[in-house]
Each structure stands twice: as structure tokens, then as C-alpha cells.
Coordinates of C-alpha atoms in Angstrom, one line a residue:
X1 CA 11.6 3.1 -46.0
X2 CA 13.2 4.6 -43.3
X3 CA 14.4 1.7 -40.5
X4 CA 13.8 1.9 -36.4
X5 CA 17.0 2.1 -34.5
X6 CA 18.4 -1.0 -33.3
X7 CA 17.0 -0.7 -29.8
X8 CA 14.4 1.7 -27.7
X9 CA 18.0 3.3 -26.5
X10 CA 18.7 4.8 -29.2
X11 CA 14.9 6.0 -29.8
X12 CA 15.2 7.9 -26.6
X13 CA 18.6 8.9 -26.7
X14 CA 18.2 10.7 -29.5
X15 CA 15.0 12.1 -28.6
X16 CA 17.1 13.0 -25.4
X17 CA 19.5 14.8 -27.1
X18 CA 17.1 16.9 -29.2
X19 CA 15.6 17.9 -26.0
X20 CA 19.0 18.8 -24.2
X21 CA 19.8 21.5 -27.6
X22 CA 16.5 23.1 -27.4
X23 CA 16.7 24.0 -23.6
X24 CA 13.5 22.5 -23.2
X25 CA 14.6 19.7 -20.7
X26 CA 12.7 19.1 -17.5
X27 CA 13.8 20.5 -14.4
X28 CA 15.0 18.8 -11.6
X29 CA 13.2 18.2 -8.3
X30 CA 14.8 18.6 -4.9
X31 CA 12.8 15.5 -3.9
X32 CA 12.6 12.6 -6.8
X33 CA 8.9 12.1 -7.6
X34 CA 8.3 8.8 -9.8
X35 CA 5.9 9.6 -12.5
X36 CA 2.9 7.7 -13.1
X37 CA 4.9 5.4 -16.4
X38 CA 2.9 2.8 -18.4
X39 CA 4.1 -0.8 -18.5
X40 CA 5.9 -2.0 -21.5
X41 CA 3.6 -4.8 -23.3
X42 CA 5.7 -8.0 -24.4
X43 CA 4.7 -7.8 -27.7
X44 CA 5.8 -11.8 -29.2
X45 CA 4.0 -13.1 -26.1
X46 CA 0.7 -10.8 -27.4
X47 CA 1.3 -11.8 -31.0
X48 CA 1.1 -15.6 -29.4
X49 CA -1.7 -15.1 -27.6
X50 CA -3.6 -14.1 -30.9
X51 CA -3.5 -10.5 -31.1
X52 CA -3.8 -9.1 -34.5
X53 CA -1.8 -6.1 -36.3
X54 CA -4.0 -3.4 -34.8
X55 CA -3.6 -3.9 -31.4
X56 CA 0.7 -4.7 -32.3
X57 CA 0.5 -1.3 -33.7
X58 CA -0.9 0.2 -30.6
X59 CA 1.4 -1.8 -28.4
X60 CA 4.3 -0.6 -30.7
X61 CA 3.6 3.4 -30.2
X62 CA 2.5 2.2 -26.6
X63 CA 6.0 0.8 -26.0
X64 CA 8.0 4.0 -27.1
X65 CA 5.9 6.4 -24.9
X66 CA 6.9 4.6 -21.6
X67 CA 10.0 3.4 -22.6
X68 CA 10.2 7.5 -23.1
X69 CA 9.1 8.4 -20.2
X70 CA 10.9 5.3 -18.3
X71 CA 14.3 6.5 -19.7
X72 CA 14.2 10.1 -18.8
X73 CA 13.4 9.6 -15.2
X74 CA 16.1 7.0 -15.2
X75 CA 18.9 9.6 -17.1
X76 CA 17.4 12.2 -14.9
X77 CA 18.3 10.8 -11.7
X78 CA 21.3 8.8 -12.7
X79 CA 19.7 5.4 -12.5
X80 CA 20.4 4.1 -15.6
X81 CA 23.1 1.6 -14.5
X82 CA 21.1 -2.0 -13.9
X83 CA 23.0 -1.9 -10.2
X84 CA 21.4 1.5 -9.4
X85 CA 18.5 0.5 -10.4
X86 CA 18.4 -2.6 -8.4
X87 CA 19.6 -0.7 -5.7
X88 CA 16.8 2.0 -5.8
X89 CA 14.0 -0.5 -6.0
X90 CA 15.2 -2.5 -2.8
X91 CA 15.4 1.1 -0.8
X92 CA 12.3 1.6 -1.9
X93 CA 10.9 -1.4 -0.9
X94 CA 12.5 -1.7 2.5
X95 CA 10.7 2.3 3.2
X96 CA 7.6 0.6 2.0
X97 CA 7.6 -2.3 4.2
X98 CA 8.6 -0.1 7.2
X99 CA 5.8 2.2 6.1
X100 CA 3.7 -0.9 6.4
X101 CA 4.9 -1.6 9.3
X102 CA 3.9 1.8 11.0
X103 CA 0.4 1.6 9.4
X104 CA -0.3 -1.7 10.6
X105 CA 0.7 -0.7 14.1
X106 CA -1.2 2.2 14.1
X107 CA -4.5 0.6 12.8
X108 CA -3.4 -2.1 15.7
X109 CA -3.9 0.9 18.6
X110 CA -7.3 2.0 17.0
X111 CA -8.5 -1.3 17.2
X112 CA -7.0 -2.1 20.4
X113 CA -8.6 1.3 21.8
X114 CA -12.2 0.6 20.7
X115 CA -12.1 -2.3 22.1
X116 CA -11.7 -0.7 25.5
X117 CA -13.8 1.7 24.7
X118 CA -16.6 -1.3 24.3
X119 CA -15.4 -3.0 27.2
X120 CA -15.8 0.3 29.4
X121 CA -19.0 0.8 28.4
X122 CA -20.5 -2.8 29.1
X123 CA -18.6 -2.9 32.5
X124 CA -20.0 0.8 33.3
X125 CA -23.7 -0.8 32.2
X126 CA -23.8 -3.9 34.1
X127 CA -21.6 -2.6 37.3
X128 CA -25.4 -1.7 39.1
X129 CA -26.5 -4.9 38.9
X130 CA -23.2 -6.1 40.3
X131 CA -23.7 -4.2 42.9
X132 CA -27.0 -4.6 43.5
X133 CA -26.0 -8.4 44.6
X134 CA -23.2 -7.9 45.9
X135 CA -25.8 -5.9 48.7
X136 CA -28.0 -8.9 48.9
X137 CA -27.5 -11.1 52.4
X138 CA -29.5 -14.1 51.5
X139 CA -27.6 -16.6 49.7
X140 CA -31.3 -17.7 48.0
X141 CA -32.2 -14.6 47.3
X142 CA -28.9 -13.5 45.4
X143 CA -29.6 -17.1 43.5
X144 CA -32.5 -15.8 42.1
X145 CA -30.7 -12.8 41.5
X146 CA -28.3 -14.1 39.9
X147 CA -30.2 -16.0 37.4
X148 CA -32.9 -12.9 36.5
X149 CA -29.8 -11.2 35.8
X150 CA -27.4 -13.8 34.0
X151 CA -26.3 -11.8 30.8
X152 CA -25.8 -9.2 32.7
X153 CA -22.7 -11.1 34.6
X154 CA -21.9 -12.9 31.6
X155 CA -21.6 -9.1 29.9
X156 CA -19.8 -7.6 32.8
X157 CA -17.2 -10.9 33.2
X158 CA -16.2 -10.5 30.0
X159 CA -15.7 -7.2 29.8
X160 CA -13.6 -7.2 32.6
X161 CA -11.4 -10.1 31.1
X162 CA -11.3 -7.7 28.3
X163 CA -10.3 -4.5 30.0
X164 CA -7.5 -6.8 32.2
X165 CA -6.1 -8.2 28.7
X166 CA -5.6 -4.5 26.9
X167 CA -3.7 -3.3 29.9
X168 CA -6.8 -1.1 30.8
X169 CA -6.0 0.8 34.5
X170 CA -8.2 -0.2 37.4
X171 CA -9.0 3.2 37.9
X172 CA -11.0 3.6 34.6
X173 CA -10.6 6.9 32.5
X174 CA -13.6 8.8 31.5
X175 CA -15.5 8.2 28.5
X176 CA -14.4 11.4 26.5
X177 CA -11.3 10.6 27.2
X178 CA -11.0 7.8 25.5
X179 CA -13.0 9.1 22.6
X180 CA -10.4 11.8 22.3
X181 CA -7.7 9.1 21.9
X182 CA -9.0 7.0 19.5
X183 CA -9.9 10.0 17.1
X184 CA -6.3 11.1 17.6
X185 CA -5.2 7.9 16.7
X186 CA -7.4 7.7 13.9
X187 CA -5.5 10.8 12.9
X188 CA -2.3 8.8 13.3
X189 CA -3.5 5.9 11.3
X190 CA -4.7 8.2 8.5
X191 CA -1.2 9.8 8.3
X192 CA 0.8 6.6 8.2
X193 CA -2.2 4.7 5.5
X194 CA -1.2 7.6 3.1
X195 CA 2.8 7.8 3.8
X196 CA 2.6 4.0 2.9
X197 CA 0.6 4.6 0.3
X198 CA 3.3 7.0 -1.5
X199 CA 5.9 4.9 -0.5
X200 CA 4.2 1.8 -2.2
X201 CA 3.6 3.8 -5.3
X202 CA 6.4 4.9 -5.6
X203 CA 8.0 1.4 -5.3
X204 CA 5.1 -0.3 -7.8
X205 CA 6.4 2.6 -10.1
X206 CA 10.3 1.8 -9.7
X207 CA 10.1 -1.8 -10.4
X208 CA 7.8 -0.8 -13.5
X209 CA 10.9 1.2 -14.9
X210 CA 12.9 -1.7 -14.1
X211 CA 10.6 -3.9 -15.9
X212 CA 10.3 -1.6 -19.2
X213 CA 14.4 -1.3 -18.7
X214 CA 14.8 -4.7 -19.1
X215 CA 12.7 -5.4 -22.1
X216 CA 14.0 -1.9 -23.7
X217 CA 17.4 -3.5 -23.5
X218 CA 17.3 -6.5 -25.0
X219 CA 18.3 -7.7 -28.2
X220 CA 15.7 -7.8 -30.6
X221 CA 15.5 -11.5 -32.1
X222 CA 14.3 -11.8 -35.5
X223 CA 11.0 -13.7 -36.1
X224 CA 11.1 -17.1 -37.4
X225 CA 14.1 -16.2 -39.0
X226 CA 12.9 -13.9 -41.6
X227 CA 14.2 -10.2 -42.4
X228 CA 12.2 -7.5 -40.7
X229 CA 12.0 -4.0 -39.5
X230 CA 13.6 -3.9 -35.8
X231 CA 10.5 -2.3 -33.3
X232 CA 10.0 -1.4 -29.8

């Protein structure tokens, strides 16, 4: 019975090199994409847990397709050195926390703008009956004014506290203009969602690699001491 290699590195080096004499190697990209690359199961922690031959098959062929897949991204884009490696994930995770970063301020503005655009809209609603008593000469009469028309001052107080804490002008713009805003920076928001989005993918997807790196190469122990058949 023919024997597995002594670790997944071999498996895909030869594979590798098979590849490489046929011509039939992938090309290169001018901007690294990270492939969609399953994680590696920890097969002795599965056997542990229970799981029976079947599913250690599974796992086993399982195991050699991403540590495949893992290992020619990795020779690919020269990051099979553990320090490379390390050093791609952390760039990766600093673009995707500075991606975050952007999204969250842009989702901030949206939220920030409709909030005006609330505020506006009450003030605008209520300003009549502001008015109205502000016309009124009688302190008794604008007392009973005043109370007809309470949640309509409470409404129009607090949207004015409102408008004065989001920086709002005094000279209020109009409506539409507003409206304009916020759908541009809805636009905005959309754009920097999906930038972090890629960039946490792509970060997820690195320190999956690492992760099937790190189990790919190390040593295989022999279970409870008795002679078996080295697998992935």
C-alpha cells in the first residue's frame, strides 16, 4: 500500500510541480485576489469529539483540497515564509479597520443628516403656532394659548435644541436640499460598506491560509503510539 508523504507540503509541492511541467499553471493577477479557501478541520480534535471513520475520510480529502488551494495562493504570491505571512495578515487587517473606520463615519453623516432633516421638518410644522403667540398682547390669553398648544412648543423646543446640537445654520436650507445630501451620502456609505466588506474578506480569507498553514506544517504525531499511515 502505497504511503502519504510525510506532510501536506510535500502533497502540494508535488502536485505543484506537475502543474509547473504541463504549462498549465495559473496566471498571475496585477492585483492579488484571495480565493474563497476552505478551513482545514483538526482532525484528532474531531476524532475526540466522536466522529466516526466516515466523516475522518471526508475531513481527510477535505484537508488536501484547501491545503491545495491554500498553498498555491501562498507560492503564488511569495508568502510562504511564516513572517510574510504574518506580515500580510496585519496589513490586511490595519486596511480593514481603516475601512471600518470610513464606513462607520460615513453611516455617522447619514444619520446625523436625517436627523436634521427631522428636526427641520418639526421646527418648519410648529413655527405658525410660534408665531401665532408670539402676536398675542394679552399675557392670559397667550396662557391659554400656550396650553391648547403645548406639544406643539414641546415639538418645536426640541427640535431647535436639535438643529443647534448638529451644527444646523440659522438660516435653514431648503427641504430638497437636504434630501439631495443625505441620498448622496447614502451613496457614500454604500461605497465605503462594500470597500470594507472586500477588505474584511479578504482579511477573514488571509488568516484562514494562515490557519490551514500552520496545521499543514506540523509534525504529524502518531496516535497512541501505534504505527500508522501519516494523513492530512
Amino acid at each position: 500500500m502505497q504511503k502519504w508523504p510525510k506532510s501536506a507540503f510535500e502533497i502540494v509541492v508535488r502536485v505543484s510541480s506537475n502543474e509547473g511541467a504541463s504549462g498549465k499553471t495559473a496566471p498571475k493577477e496585477s492585483v492579488p485576489q484571495v480565493p474563497s479557501i476552505g478551513r482545514m478541520v483538526d482532525r484528532e480534535a474531531k476524532r475526540a469529539e466522536g466522529k466516526g471513520i466516515g466523516y475522518d475520510r471526508w475531513a481527510s480529502m477535505h484537508n488536501l483540497k484547501a491545503w491545495s488551494k491554500t498553498f498555491m495562493y501562498l507560492q503564488e504570491h511569495d508568502l510562504l515564509s511564516p513572517d510574510k505571512l504574518s506580515a500580510a495578515v496585519d496589513a490586511a487587517g490595519a486596511e480593514a479597520r481603516e475601512a471600518r473606520s470610513r464606513y462607520d463615519a460615513a453611516a455617522a453623516k447619514v444619520t446625523d443628516k436625517k436627523a436634521m432633516l427631522e428636526a427641520m421638518d418639526n421646527y418648519r410644522k410648529t413655527y405658525p403656532v410660534i408665531k401665532e403667540y408670539r402676536a398675542i398682547r394679552k399675557e392670559k390669553d397667550k396662557q391659554k394659548f400656550h396650553a391648547a398648544h403645548e406639544a406643539d412648543f414641546i415639538i418645536n423646543d426640541a427640535a431647535k435644541r436639535q438643529l443647534d446640537k448638529l451644527g444646523a445654520p440659522k438660516q435653514l436650507p431648503k427641504r430638497k436640499e437636504v434630501v439631495a445630501e443625505i441620498q448622496s451620502l447614502i451613496s457614500e456609505k454604500n461605497e465605503s460598506y462594500n470597500d470594507y466588506r472586500e477588505k474584511s474578506d479578504r482579511l477573514h480569507e488571509l488568516m484562514n491560509m494562515q490557519r490551514n498553514y500552520q496545521m499543514a506544517m506540523q509534525p504529524q504525531q502518531p496516535k497512541y503510539g501505534r504505527k500508522h499511515e501519516t494523513e492530512l
